[in-house]
Amino acid sequence: MGLCSQSCGPTARTLLSGHSGLMLKNSMGFRKFAVSIGYWHDPYIQHFVRLSKERKAPEINRGYFARVHGVSQLIKAFLQKTECHCQILNLGAGMDTTFWRLKDEDLLPSKYFEVDFPMIVTRKLHSIKYKPFLLQPIIELHSEDTLQIDGHLLDSKRYAIIGADLRDLPDLEEKLKKCNMNPQLPTLLITECVLVYMTPEQSANLLKWAANSFETAMFINYEQVNMDDRFGQIMIENLRRRQCDLAGVETCKSLESQKERLLSNGWETASAVNMMEVYSRLPQAEASRIESLEFLDEMELLEQLMKHYCLCWASKGGSELGLKEITY
């Protein structure tokens, strides 16, 4: 019998309570903890987030590793297919550091855009403006004498951060175009635990807009799945106790419902895997490395958690580039 086939024991409930909490707070704090003990390398995250003294559960750390690894693999596959002659739109980016890490690997697209609520963008821009370690890489790529940076906007030659609400598509599109978004370029759009906070109608509108706005495009979405079972219901209950409803949870019933959402909103191909499948496909050397970092008491609990998150990707056009061939 699975860990939560009928009910969840105290250990599972404790983990789920903590995991639900991380979706409410700045999840970058959880990422920073995983980075601090060696799950992956990110010298930039420390400039955005303070390290909490609270130790995070190994299941959470491995889950974040799988998430970062899976999304990164798909991003790099897209960049390889397009030879970096493309643009990336990270929607709901928060304090994400992908731009700097891609620059370090010489894998930057023609332009990298980030979008989030103005309040979050203001915080991020404050960190960038006053920390040379973050600002200098942007300036190095900027050919103009002046760099546009104010409360809700940064616009440079290769990187832009925009304060906008993803539910207000006319405003979003206007701001992106002002920062020289190019609809003719192959475009990768990324959402991580973003669509689930929108109503199904709102997320469908965003997906349709993305499919209709770019001739050649790929969409990556990371979020919950299998939320109809007991384990998923406990996750939802924990969030509701914190006055947080997942407005779009009905689209997170299964991998099939996740794919169908993409296909019914203008995308030509769609694939989805749960995060346990992502984890199980890690190269043996990498799996051994991260499993040596912390002792894991209950493997079954990790499996249950991983099976309730998924990585989805879809494509439109780009047959000459081979976008349909991208897989994890």
Backbone as numpy.savetxt, mean C-alpha at the origin, in Angstrom:
# Nx Ny Nz CAx CAy CAz Cx Cy Cz
-9.44 -28.54 12.85 -10.29 -27.35 12.85 -9.41 -26.11 12.85
-9.74 -25.12 12.04 -8.96 -23.89 11.95 -9.01 -23.09 13.24
-8.11 -22.19 13.37 -7.98 -21.42 14.60 -9.27 -20.71 14.97
-9.97 -20.20 13.97 -11.19 -19.44 14.26 -12.38 -20.02 13.52
-12.43 -21.34 13.36 -13.56 -21.95 12.66 -14.86 -21.68 13.41
-14.83 -21.82 14.73 -16.02 -21.57 15.52 -15.86 -20.34 16.41
-14.70 -20.22 17.03 -14.46 -19.09 17.92 -12.98 -18.80 17.97
-12.63 -17.65 18.49 -11.23 -17.28 18.62 -10.82 -17.35 20.07
-9.71 -18.00 20.34 -9.21 -18.09 21.70 -8.59 -16.79 22.14
-8.17 -16.71 23.42 -7.60 -15.47 23.97 -6.40 -14.95 23.18
-5.49 -15.86 22.75 -4.30 -15.41 22.03 -4.68 -14.74 20.71
-5.60 -15.40 19.99 -6.03 -14.83 18.71 -6.74 -13.51 18.90
-7.59 -13.43 19.94 -8.32 -12.19 20.19 -7.37 -11.05 20.53
-6.34 -11.35 21.32 -5.36 -10.33 21.69 -4.63 -9.82 20.46
-4.20 -10.75 19.59 -3.50 -10.35 18.37 -4.40 -9.53 17.47
-5.65 -9.98 17.32 -6.57 -9.27 16.45 -6.88 -7.88 16.99
-6.97 -7.76 18.30 -7.21 -6.45 18.90 -6.06 -5.50 18.58
-4.84 -5.99 18.73 -3.67 -5.17 18.41 -3.59 -4.87 16.94
-3.92 -5.87 16.11 -3.83 -5.67 14.67 -4.88 -4.69 14.18
-6.09 -4.75 14.77 -7.12 -3.78 14.41 -6.68 -2.39 14.82
-6.00 -2.29 15.96 -5.52 -1.00 16.40 -4.53 -0.38 15.44
-3.72 -1.19 14.82 -2.70 -0.63 13.92 -3.35 -0.03 12.68
-4.56 -0.50 12.33 -5.23 0.08 11.18 -5.83 1.45 11.51
-5.99 1.73 12.81 -6.53 3.01 13.22 -5.44 4.05 13.40
-4.30 3.63 13.93 -3.19 4.55 14.16 -2.33 4.63 12.91
-1.30 5.41 12.98 -0.37 5.48 11.86 0.38 4.16 11.77
0.05 3.35 10.78 0.65 2.02 10.68 2.14 2.09 10.40
2.64 3.28 10.05 4.08 3.40 9.82 4.87 3.12 11.09
4.25 3.32 12.25 4.92 2.97 13.50 5.20 1.49 13.59
4.28 0.69 13.08 4.47 -0.75 13.06 5.53 -1.13 12.04
5.53 -0.44 10.91 6.57 -0.70 9.91 7.95 -0.35 10.46
8.01 0.78 11.17 9.31 1.21 11.69 9.85 0.19 12.68
8.97 -0.39 13.50 9.44 -1.40 14.45 10.01 -2.60 13.70
9.31 -3.05 12.65 9.80 -4.19 11.86 11.14 -3.87 11.22
11.29 -2.65 10.73 12.57 -2.22 10.14 13.66 -2.23 11.20
13.32 -1.78 12.42 14.33 -1.65 13.48 14.92 -2.98 13.90
14.19 -4.08 13.69 14.75 -5.38 14.07 15.21 -6.19 12.85
15.22 -5.53 11.67 15.91 -6.13 10.54 15.09 -6.82 9.48
13.76 -6.63 9.48 12.95 -7.32 8.47 13.25 -6.82 7.06
13.43 -5.53 6.90 13.88 -4.98 5.61 14.60 -3.66 5.88
15.28 -3.17 4.85 16.10 -1.96 5.00 15.32 -0.74 4.54
15.23 0.25 5.41 14.58 1.51 5.07 15.16 2.61 5.95
16.17 3.32 5.46 16.80 4.37 6.27 15.98 5.65 6.37
14.85 5.71 5.66 14.07 6.94 5.60 12.92 6.98 6.60
12.41 5.84 6.97 11.21 5.79 7.80 11.41 6.46 9.15
12.64 6.41 9.66 12.93 7.01 10.97 12.72 8.52 10.98
12.73 9.14 9.81 12.56 10.59 9.73 11.09 11.00 9.72
10.20 10.03 9.62 8.77 10.32 9.62 8.06 9.85 10.89
8.60 8.81 11.53 7.89 8.16 12.62 8.82 7.91 13.79
8.34 8.18 14.99 9.10 7.84 16.18 8.94 6.36 16.48
9.99 5.76 16.99 9.95 4.33 17.31 9.26 4.12 18.65
8.19 3.34 18.63 7.49 3.00 19.87 8.31 2.00 20.68
8.26 2.14 21.99 8.97 1.20 22.86 8.21 -0.12 22.99
6.95 -0.11 22.58 6.12 -1.31 22.69 6.53 -2.33 21.62
6.82 -3.53 22.06 7.22 -4.58 21.12 5.99 -5.10 20.38
6.14 -5.30 19.08 5.03 -5.79 18.26 5.10 -7.30 18.12
3.95 -7.93 17.97 3.90 -9.39 17.84 4.63 -9.84 16.58
5.35 -10.97 16.64 6.05 -11.48 15.45 5.12 -11.68 14.26
3.86 -12.08 14.53 2.91 -12.27 13.43 2.68 -10.96 12.68
2.60 -9.86 13.43 2.38 -8.56 12.80 3.60 -8.18 11.96
4.78 -8.40 12.51 6.01 -8.03 11.79 6.17 -8.83 10.51
5.88 -10.12 10.57 5.99 -10.94 9.35 4.91 -10.54 8.34
3.74 -10.18 8.86 2.69 -9.72 7.96 3.08 -8.46 7.22
3.71 -7.52 7.93 4.17 -6.30 7.28 5.29 -6.59 6.29
6.16 -7.52 6.64 7.23 -7.88 5.70 6.62 -8.41 4.40
5.65 -9.32 4.51 5.02 -9.89 3.32 4.34 -8.80 2.49
3.71 -7.86 3.18 3.04 -6.75 2.48 4.05 -5.90 1.70
5.11 -5.47 2.37 6.12 -4.63 1.72 6.79 -5.39 0.58
7.12 -6.65 0.82 7.78 -7.46 -0.20 6.87 -7.65 -1.42
5.61 -8.02 -1.18 4.70 -8.28 -2.29 4.43 -7.06 -3.15
4.13 -5.94 -2.50 3.87 -4.70 -3.25 5.13 -4.27 -4.01
6.28 -4.37 -3.36 7.54 -3.97 -4.02 7.84 -4.82 -5.25
7.56 -6.11 -5.17 7.82 -6.99 -6.31 6.97 -6.60 -7.51
5.70 -6.26 -7.26 4.82 -5.86 -8.37 5.22 -4.50 -8.93
5.60 -3.57 -8.06 6.08 -2.26 -8.54 7.29 -2.44 -9.44
8.24 -3.24 -9.01 9.46 -3.42 -9.79 9.19 -4.15 -11.10
8.21 -5.06 -11.10 7.85 -5.74 -12.35 7.29 -4.74 -13.36
6.46 -3.81 -12.88 5.90 -2.77 -13.75 7.01 -1.86 -14.28
7.91 -1.46 -13.40 9.02 -0.59 -13.82 9.91 -1.28 -14.84
10.10 -2.58 -14.67 10.92 -3.34 -15.61 10.24 -3.41 -16.98
8.94 -3.69 -16.99 8.21 -3.79 -18.26 8.20 -2.46 -19.01
8.10 -1.37 -18.28 8.02 -0.05 -18.92 9.39 0.62 -19.06
10.43 -0.04 -18.56 11.79 0.53 -18.54 11.81 1.89 -17.84
10.95 2.02 -16.82 10.83 3.24 -15.99 10.26 4.44 -16.76
9.85 4.23 -18.01 9.20 5.31 -18.78 7.71 5.27 -18.44
7.38 5.76 -17.26 6.04 5.61 -16.72 5.85 6.59 -15.57
4.66 6.55 -14.98 4.43 7.33 -13.76 3.73 6.45 -12.74
3.93 6.76 -11.47 3.30 6.02 -10.37 2.45 6.97 -9.56
1.22 6.55 -9.25 0.32 7.30 -8.37 0.06 6.45 -7.14
0.60 6.87 -6.01 0.38 6.17 -4.74 -0.75 6.90 -4.02
-1.92 6.27 -3.98 -3.13 6.91 -3.47 -3.35 6.52 -2.01
-3.38 7.50 -1.13 -3.44 7.22 0.30 -2.08 6.82 0.83
-1.05 7.54 0.40 0.34 7.12 0.63 0.81 7.31 2.07
0.20 8.23 2.81 0.66 8.47 4.17 2.13 8.84 4.22
2.88 8.20 5.13 4.30 8.48 5.30 5.18 7.49 4.51
4.63 6.92 3.46 5.35 5.93 2.66 6.68 6.48 2.14
7.68 5.60 2.05 9.04 6.01 1.66 9.48 5.41 0.33
8.54 4.88 -0.44 8.90 4.18 -1.68 9.69 5.06 -2.64
9.32 6.33 -2.76 10.04 7.23 -3.68 11.54 7.20 -3.41
11.94 7.37 -2.17 13.37 7.43 -1.83 14.05 6.08 -2.04
13.35 5.01 -1.72 13.96 3.68 -1.88 14.13 3.34 -3.36
13.19 3.73 -4.20 13.34 3.51 -5.64 14.50 4.34 -6.20
14.64 5.56 -5.72 15.76 6.39 -6.17 17.09 5.74 -5.83
17.19 5.19 -4.62 18.43 4.53 -4.21 18.77 3.34 -5.11
17.74 2.70 -5.67 17.95 1.54 -6.54 18.00 1.93 -8.01
17.98 3.23 -8.30 17.98 3.74 -9.67 16.79 3.18 -10.45
15.63 3.20 -9.81 14.41 2.65 -10.41 13.27 3.67 -10.43
13.58 4.94 -10.41 12.52 5.94 -10.39 11.77 6.00 -11.72
10.44 6.14 -11.67 9.68 6.39 -12.90 9.90 7.83 -13.36
9.29 8.17 -14.48 9.40 9.55 -14.97 8.91 10.54 -13.92
7.83 10.18 -13.23 7.37 11.00 -12.11 6.61 10.12 -11.12
6.79 10.42 -9.85 6.16 9.68 -8.76 5.23 10.63 -8.01
3.94 10.28 -7.95 2.93 11.11 -7.29 2.44 10.41 -6.02
2.18 11.20 -4.99 1.51 10.70 -3.80 0.29 11.57 -3.52
-0.78 10.93 -3.04 -1.99 11.65 -2.67 -2.44 11.18 -1.29
-2.84 12.11 -0.45 -3.46 11.77 0.82 -4.24 12.99 1.32
-4.97 12.80 2.41 -5.71 13.92 2.97 -4.77 15.09 3.28
-5.22 16.33 3.11 -4.36 17.49 3.35 -3.68 17.48 4.72
-4.39 17.05 5.76 -3.81 17.04 7.10 -2.58 16.12 7.17
-2.66 14.98 6.51 -1.54 14.03 6.50 -0.40 14.57 5.64
-0.76 15.15 4.50 0.26 15.73 3.61 1.03 16.84 4.32
0.34 17.66 5.09 1.01 18.74 5.83 2.08 18.18 6.76
1.76 17.11 7.46 2.74 16.48 8.36 3.95 15.96 7.59
3.68 15.31 6.46 4.78 14.74 5.68 5.67 15.84 5.11
5.05 16.89 4.59 5.83 17.98 4.01 6.68 18.69 5.05
6.18 18.79 6.27 6.95 19.41 7.34 8.23 18.62 7.59
8.11 17.29 7.61 9.29 16.44 7.81 10.28 16.61 6.66
9.78 16.62 5.43 10.65 16.74 4.26 11.37 18.09 4.25
10.62 19.14 4.53 11.15 20.50 4.43 12.31 20.74 5.40
12.24 20.13 6.58 13.23 20.43 7.61 14.23 19.30 7.85
14.22 18.29 6.98 15.18 17.20 7.13 15.94 17.01 5.82
17.18 17.48 5.76 17.97 17.42 4.52 18.08 16.02 3.94
18.09 15.00 4.79 18.21 13.62 4.31 17.04 13.26 3.39
15.87 13.88 3.64 14.70 13.66 2.80 14.63 14.65 1.64
14.97 15.89 1.91 14.82 16.95 0.91 15.87 16.89 -0.19
17.10 16.58 0.16 18.20 16.63 -0.80 17.99 15.73 -2.02
17.51 14.48 -1.85 17.28 13.63 -3.03 16.26 14.23 -4.00
15.29 14.97 -3.47 14.28 15.61 -4.33 14.92 16.76 -5.10
15.71 17.56 -4.41 16.38 18.70 -5.05 17.36 18.23 -6.12
18.05 17.14 -5.87 19.02 16.60 -6.83 18.38 16.31 -8.18
17.11 15.92 -8.17 16.41 15.54 -9.39 15.66 16.71 -10.02
15.68 17.85 -9.36 14.87 18.99 -9.78 15.73 20.00 -10.52
15.39 20.29 -11.76 16.24 21.15 -12.60 15.93 22.63 -12.46
14.78 22.96 -11.85 14.40 24.37 -11.72 15.13 25.02 -10.54
15.13 26.35 -10.55 15.78 27.09 -9.48 14.99 27.01 -8.17
13.66 26.97 -8.30 12.82 26.95 -7.11 12.01 25.66 -7.06
11.74 25.21 -5.84 10.96 24.01 -5.60 9.64 24.42 -4.98
8.52 24.01 -5.58 7.22 24.40 -5.05 6.86 23.50 -3.88
6.79 24.08 -2.69 6.42 23.32 -1.50 5.67 24.25 -0.56
4.42 23.89 -0.24 3.66 24.67 0.72 2.87 23.71 1.61
1.87 24.21 2.28 1.16 23.39 3.27 0.61 22.08 2.77
0.02 22.08 1.57 -0.66 20.89 1.07 -0.10 20.38 -0.26
1.06 20.86 -0.67 1.56 20.48 -1.99 3.08 20.56 -2.07
3.65 19.54 -2.69 5.04 19.59 -3.14 5.03 19.18 -4.60
5.65 19.99 -5.45 5.74 19.62 -6.86 7.16 19.86 -7.35
7.78 18.80 -7.80 9.12 18.88 -8.37 9.14 18.10 -9.68
10.27 18.04 -10.32 10.36 17.40 -11.63 9.99 15.92 -11.58
10.42 15.22 -10.53 10.21 13.76 -10.48 9.30 13.29 -9.36
8.86 14.22 -8.49 8.11 13.81 -7.30 7.09 14.88 -6.94
5.87 14.44 -6.66 4.82 15.36 -6.23 4.02 14.74 -5.09
3.66 15.57 -4.13 2.77 15.15 -3.04 1.58 16.11 -3.05
0.38 15.55 -3.07 -0.83 16.34 -3.25 -1.81 16.05 -2.13
-2.35 17.10 -1.53 -3.40 16.96 -0.53 -4.76 16.96 -1.21
-5.46 15.82 -1.16 -6.76 15.71 -1.82 -7.54 14.56 -1.21
-8.85 14.59 -1.41 -9.75 13.53 -0.97 -10.04 12.63 -2.17
-9.74 11.36 -2.06 -9.91 10.43 -3.19 -11.37 10.26 -3.58
-12.28 10.71 -2.74 -13.71 10.63 -3.08 -14.16 11.80 -3.94
-13.33 12.83 -4.03 -13.63 14.01 -4.85 -12.78 13.94 -6.11
-13.25 13.20 -7.09 -12.44 12.91 -8.28 -12.16 14.13 -9.15
-13.10 15.05 -9.36 -12.76 16.24 -10.15 -11.62 17.05 -9.52
-11.65 17.22 -8.20 -10.59 17.96 -7.52 -9.27 17.20 -7.60
-9.33 15.88 -7.42 -8.13 15.05 -7.50 -7.48 15.17 -8.88
-8.30 15.04 -9.92 -7.76 15.10 -11.28 -7.17 16.48 -11.59
-7.85 17.52 -11.15 -7.35 18.88 -11.40 -5.98 19.08 -10.75
-5.82 18.63 -9.52 -4.55 18.81 -8.81 -3.44 17.97 -9.43
-3.76 16.77 -9.86 -2.76 15.92 -10.52 -2.29 16.54 -11.83
-3.23 17.08 -12.59 -2.86 17.69 -13.88 -2.01 18.94 -13.68
-2.27 19.69 -12.61 -1.45 20.86 -12.32 -0.01 20.47 -12.00
0.16 19.23 -11.54 1.51 18.72 -11.25 2.05 17.89 -12.41
1.46 18.08 -13.58 1.94 17.47 -14.83 1.77 15.96 -14.89
0.68 15.46 -14.35 0.33 14.07 -14.61 0.08 13.90 -16.10
0.60 12.83 -16.69 0.52 12.61 -18.13 -0.34 11.37 -18.43
-1.57 11.55 -18.91 -2.45 10.41 -19.18 -1.92 9.47 -20.26
-0.96 9.94 -21.07 -0.42 9.11 -22.15 0.66 8.14 -21.65
1.23 8.41 -20.50 2.28 7.53 -19.98 1.69 6.28 -19.34
2.35 5.12 -19.48 1.93 3.96 -18.70 1.92 4.34 -17.22
0.84 3.99 -16.53 0.64 4.48 -15.17 0.34 3.33 -14.21
1.03 3.33 -13.09 0.78 2.37 -12.01 0.10 3.12 -10.86
-1.05 2.60 -10.43 -1.76 3.17 -9.29 -1.71 2.17 -8.14
-1.48 2.66 -6.93 -1.32 1.80 -5.76 -2.24 2.27 -4.64
-2.97 1.32 -4.03 -3.73 1.59 -2.81 -3.44 0.48 -1.81
-3.14 0.86 -0.58 -2.90 -0.11 0.48 -3.80 0.21 1.66
-4.76 -0.68 1.94 -5.74 -0.46 3.02 -6.38 0.92 2.88
-6.82 1.23 1.68 -7.45 2.52 1.38 -8.90 2.32 0.93
-9.11 1.46 -0.07 -10.44 1.28 -0.63 -11.44 0.78 0.40
-10.98 -0.01 1.36 -11.87 -0.59 2.37 -12.50 0.47 3.26
-11.91 1.66 3.32 -12.47 2.74 4.12 -13.45 3.60 3.31
-13.63 3.28 2.03 -14.58 3.98 1.18 -15.80 3.09 0.99
-16.95 3.69 0.70 -18.12 2.87 0.38 -17.86 2.14 -0.94
-18.55 1.03 -1.20 -18.37 0.33 -2.48 -18.57 1.24 -3.69
-19.53 2.15 -3.59 -19.77 3.07 -4.71 -18.59 4.02 -4.90
-18.05 4.53 -3.80 -16.91 5.46 -3.89 -15.67 4.77 -4.45
-15.39 3.56 -3.98 -14.21 2.86 -4.49 -14.40 2.46 -5.95
-15.64 2.09 -6.32 -15.92 1.77 -7.72 -15.68 2.99 -8.61
-16.09 4.15 -8.14 -15.88 5.38 -8.92 -14.39 5.66 -9.10
-13.60 5.42 -8.05 -12.16 5.64 -8.15 -11.53 4.66 -9.14
-11.95 3.40 -9.08 -11.40 2.39 -9.99 -11.78 2.70 -11.44
-13.03 3.14 -11.66 -13.46 3.51 -13.01 -12.67 4.71 -13.52
-12.51 5.70 -12.65 -11.74 6.89 -13.04 -10.32 6.49 -13.44
-9.71 5.62 -12.67 -8.34 5.18 -12.97 -8.28 4.45 -14.30
-9.25 3.56 -14.55 -9.26 2.80 -15.80 -9.52 3.70 -17.00
-10.35 4.71 -16.81 -10.73 5.59 -17.93 -9.72 6.70 -18.19
-8.88 7.00 -17.22 -7.98 8.16 -17.33 -6.68 7.86 -18.05
-6.30 6.58 -18.11 -4.99 6.22 -18.66 -5.14 5.13 -19.71
-4.47 5.32 -20.84 -4.54 4.34 -21.93 -3.91 3.02 -21.52
-2.82 3.09 -20.81 -2.08 1.90 -20.37 -1.87 2.02 -18.87
-2.37 1.05 -18.11 -2.30 1.20 -16.66 -2.30 -0.14 -15.94
-1.81 -0.09 -14.71 -1.85 -1.22 -13.79 -2.30 -0.70 -12.43
-3.06 -1.51 -11.72 -3.56 -1.12 -10.39 -3.15 -2.19 -9.39
-2.56 -1.77 -8.27 -2.22 -2.69 -7.18 -3.05 -2.31 -5.97
-3.71 -3.30 -5.36 -4.50 -3.05 -4.16 -4.16 -4.09 -3.10
-3.84 -3.61 -1.91 -3.60 -4.49 -0.75 -4.66 -4.17 0.29
-5.41 -5.19 0.71 -6.37 -4.97 1.79 -6.92 -6.30 2.30
-7.99 -6.21 3.09 -8.55 -7.39 3.74 -9.28 -8.29 2.75
-9.42 -9.56 3.15 -10.17 -10.54 2.37 -10.71 -11.60 3.33
-11.67 -12.39 2.86 -12.29 -13.45 3.68 -12.88 -12.90 4.98
-13.51 -11.75 4.88 -14.02 -11.08 6.08 -15.37 -11.61 6.54
-15.92 -12.60 5.85 -17.19 -13.18 6.26 -17.04 -14.26 7.32
-15.83 -14.81 7.49 -15.69 -15.90 8.46 -15.50 -15.35 9.88
-15.37 -16.27 10.86 -15.32 -15.85 12.26 -14.12 -14.96 12.55
-12.98 -15.30 12.00 -11.76 -14.51 12.21 -11.96 -13.09 11.68
-12.54 -13.00 10.48 -12.81 -11.69 9.89 -13.80 -10.88 10.69
-14.83 -11.55 11.21 -15.83 -10.86 12.01 -15.25 -10.29 13.30
-14.31 -11.03 13.91 -13.64 -10.53 15.11 -12.84 -9.26 14.77
-12.16 -9.26 13.62 -11.43 -8.07 13.18 -12.37 -6.87 13.07
-13.52 -7.09 12.45 -14.50 -6.02 12.26 -15.03 -5.53 13.60
-15.33 -6.47 14.51 -15.86 -6.10 15.83 -14.85 -5.25 16.60
-13.58 -5.62 16.54 -12.55 -4.85 17.25 -12.47 -3.42 16.73
-12.62 -3.26 15.42 -12.59 -1.92 14.84 -13.82 -1.11 15.25
-14.97 -1.76 15.26 -16.21 -1.05 15.63 -16.15 -0.57 17.08
-15.51 -1.36 17.94 -15.37 -0.93 19.33 -14.52 0.33 19.44
-13.71 0.58 18.42 -12.89 1.79 18.39 -13.53 2.87 17.50
-14.84 2.74 17.29 -15.61 3.70 16.48 -15.05 3.83 15.07
-14.67 2.69 14.49 -14.18 2.71 13.11 -14.85 1.60 12.31
-15.69 2.00 11.38 -16.35 1.04 10.50 -15.59 0.94 9.18
-15.46 -0.28 8.67 -14.89 -0.49 7.34 -16.03 -0.36 6.33
-16.17 0.82 5.76 -17.32 1.11 4.91 -17.39 0.21 3.68
-16.24 -0.30 3.23 -16.21 -1.09 2.01 -15.98 -2.57 2.23
-16.29 -3.06 3.43 -15.92 -4.43 3.77 -16.66 -5.47 2.93
-17.81 -5.13 2.38 -18.57 -6.12 1.61 -17.85 -6.54 0.33
-16.92 -5.73 -0.15 -16.15 -6.12 -1.33 -14.95 -6.99 -0.96
-14.78 -7.24 0.34 -13.64 -8.02 0.83 -14.04 -9.44 1.23
-15.09 -9.96 0.62 -15.59 -11.29 0.99 -14.65 -12.41 0.57
-14.04 -12.27 -0.60 -13.23 -13.36 -1.14 -12.26 -12.81 -2.18
-11.33 -13.65 -2.60 -10.44 -13.26 -3.69 -11.24 -13.02 -4.97
-12.29 -13.81 -5.16 -13.12 -13.64 -6.36 -13.84 -12.29 -6.35
-14.36 -11.89 -5.18 -15.05 -10.59 -5.12 -14.07 -9.44 -5.33
-12.84 -9.62 -4.88 -11.82 -8.60 -5.11 -11.50 -8.47 -6.61
-11.36 -9.60 -7.28 -11.08 -9.57 -8.72 -12.26 -9.01 -9.50
-13.46 -9.43 -9.11 -14.66 -9.00 -9.82 -14.84 -7.49 -9.74
-14.52 -6.91 -8.59 -14.62 -5.46 -8.44 -13.76 -4.75 -9.48
-12.56 -5.25 -9.71 -11.66 -4.63 -10.69 -12.18 -4.83 -12.11
-12.60 -6.05 -12.42 -13.06 -6.36 -13.77 -14.35 -5.62 -14.13
-15.19 -5.37 -13.15 -16.47 -4.70 -13.43 -16.33 -3.18 -13.49
-15.13 -2.69 -13.23 -14.93 -1.23 -13.25 -13.86 -0.80 -14.25
-13.78 -1.55 -15.37 -12.98 -1.08 -16.49 -11.61 -1.71 -16.67
-11.24 -2.64 -15.79 -9.93 -3.28 -15.90 -10.06 -4.58 -16.69
-9.09 -4.85 -17.54 -9.18 -5.98 -18.48 -8.75 -7.30 -17.86
-7.76 -7.26 -16.99 -7.30 -8.48 -16.31 -7.24 -8.20 -14.82
-7.42 -9.24 -14.01 -7.34 -9.07 -12.56 -6.86 -10.36 -11.92
-5.96 -10.23 -10.96 -5.43 -11.38 -10.21 -5.44 -11.04 -8.73
-5.48 -12.07 -7.89 -5.46 -11.84 -6.44 -4.91 -13.07 -5.74
-4.09 -12.85 -4.73 -3.57 -13.94 -3.88 -3.64 -13.49 -2.44
-3.89 -14.44 -1.52 -3.83 -14.05 -0.12 -2.37 -13.95 0.31
-2.14 -13.29 1.43 -0.77 -12.99 1.83 -0.01 -14.22 2.32
-0.72 -15.27 2.68 -0.01 -16.50 3.03 0.63 -17.10 1.79
-0.04 -16.94 0.66 0.54 -17.42 -0.60 1.77 -16.59 -0.97
1.69 -15.27 -0.75 2.85 -14.41 -0.98 4.01 -14.86 -0.09
3.71 -15.09 1.18 4.73 -15.49 2.15 5.35 -16.83 1.77
4.52 -17.76 1.32 5.01 -19.11 1.00 5.89 -19.12 -0.25
5.81 -18.07 -1.07 6.62 -18.00 -2.29 7.94 -17.26 -2.09
8.22 -16.86 -0.86 9.50 -16.20 -0.60 10.65 -17.13 -0.94
11.75 -16.61 -1.49 12.94 -17.45 -1.67 13.35 -18.05 -0.34
13.81 -19.29 -0.36 14.13 -19.99 0.87 15.11 -19.23 1.76
16.12 -18.64 1.14 17.12 -17.90 1.92 16.49 -16.71 2.63
15.58 -16.01 1.95 14.92 -14.86 2.56 13.97 -15.29 3.66
13.24 -16.37 3.43 12.34 -16.89 4.47 13.12 -17.28 5.72
14.24 -17.96 5.52 15.08 -18.37 6.66 15.62 -17.16 7.41
15.98 -16.13 6.66 16.53 -14.92 7.30 15.51 -14.27 8.22
14.30 -14.03 7.72 13.33 -13.32 8.55 12.80 -14.20 9.68
12.74 -15.52 9.45 12.26 -16.41 10.51 13.27 -16.56 11.64
14.51 -16.17 11.37 15.53 -16.22 12.43 15.52 -14.96 13.30
14.76 -13.95 12.89 14.75 -12.68 13.62 13.98 -12.76 14.93
12.88 -13.51 14.93 12.03 -13.61 16.11 11.44 -15.01 16.21
11.24 -15.46 17.42 10.58 -16.74 17.64 9.08 -16.57 17.44
8.48 -17.47 16.68 7.04 -17.44 16.44 6.39 -18.62 17.15
5.50 -18.33 18.07 4.92 -19.36 18.92 3.84 -20.16 18.20
2.98 -19.47 17.44 1.85 -20.14 16.81 1.83 -19.88 15.30
2.32 -20.82 14.53 2.33 -20.68 13.08 0.90 -20.61 12.53
-0.01 -21.34 13.17 -1.39 -21.36 12.69 -2.02 -19.97 12.79
-1.65 -19.23 13.82 -2.18 -17.88 13.98 -1.68 -16.96 12.86
-0.40 -17.09 12.51 0.15 -16.33 11.38 -0.59 -16.66 10.10
-0.85 -17.94 9.87 -1.55 -18.36 8.65 -2.95 -17.76 8.59
-3.66 -17.78 9.72 -5.01 -17.20 9.74 -4.97 -15.71 9.44
-4.03 -15.02 10.05 -3.91 -13.58 9.81 -3.60 -13.29 8.35
-2.62 -14.01 7.80 -2.20 -13.80 6.40 -3.32 -14.13 5.42
-4.18 -15.08 5.76 -5.26 -15.45 4.85 -6.40 -14.43 4.86
-6.28 -13.43 5.71 -7.31 -12.39 5.76 -6.82 -11.06 5.19
-5.71 -11.11 4.48 -5.23 -9.98 3.70 -4.84 -10.49 2.32
-4.92 -9.62 1.33 -4.62 -10.08 -0.03 -3.92 -8.99 -0.83
-3.30 -9.44 -1.89 -2.64 -8.57 -2.86 -3.35 -8.78 -4.19
-3.90 -7.71 -4.74 -4.63 -7.77 -6.01 -3.94 -6.86 -7.02
-3.98 -7.26 -8.27 -3.44 -6.38 -9.31 -4.24 -6.56 -10.59
-4.35 -5.48 -11.34 -5.14 -5.48 -12.56 -4.41 -4.67 -13.62
-4.75 -4.92 -14.88 -4.11 -4.16 -15.95 -5.12 -3.78 -17.01
-4.73 -2.79 -17.80 -5.55 -2.31 -18.90 -4.61 -1.83 -19.99
-4.76 -2.31 -21.21 -3.86 -1.94 -22.29 -2.47 -2.50 -22.04
-1.50 -1.95 -22.74 -0.11 -2.35 -22.50 0.26 -3.72 -23.00
-0.46 -4.23 -24.01 -0.14 -5.57 -24.52 1.27 -5.62 -25.10
1.70 -4.50 -25.70 3.05 -4.46 -26.28 4.13 -4.44 -25.20
3.74 -4.04 -24.00 4.69 -4.02 -22.88 4.68 -5.32 -22.09
3.61 -6.09 -22.26 3.49 -7.33 -21.51 2.96 -7.15 -20.10
2.13 -6.12 -19.88 1.59 -5.90 -18.54 0.74 -7.06 -18.05
0.04 -7.72 -18.99 -0.81 -8.85 -18.60 0.01 -10.03 -18.09
1.29 -10.04 -18.40 2.15 -11.15 -17.97 2.66 -10.97 -16.54
2.48 -9.77 -15.98 2.99 -9.52 -14.63 2.24 -10.39 -13.63
2.98 -11.07 -12.80 2.38 -11.90 -11.76 3.30 -11.90 -10.56
2.76 -12.41 -9.47 3.61 -12.50 -8.28 4.10 -13.93 -8.15
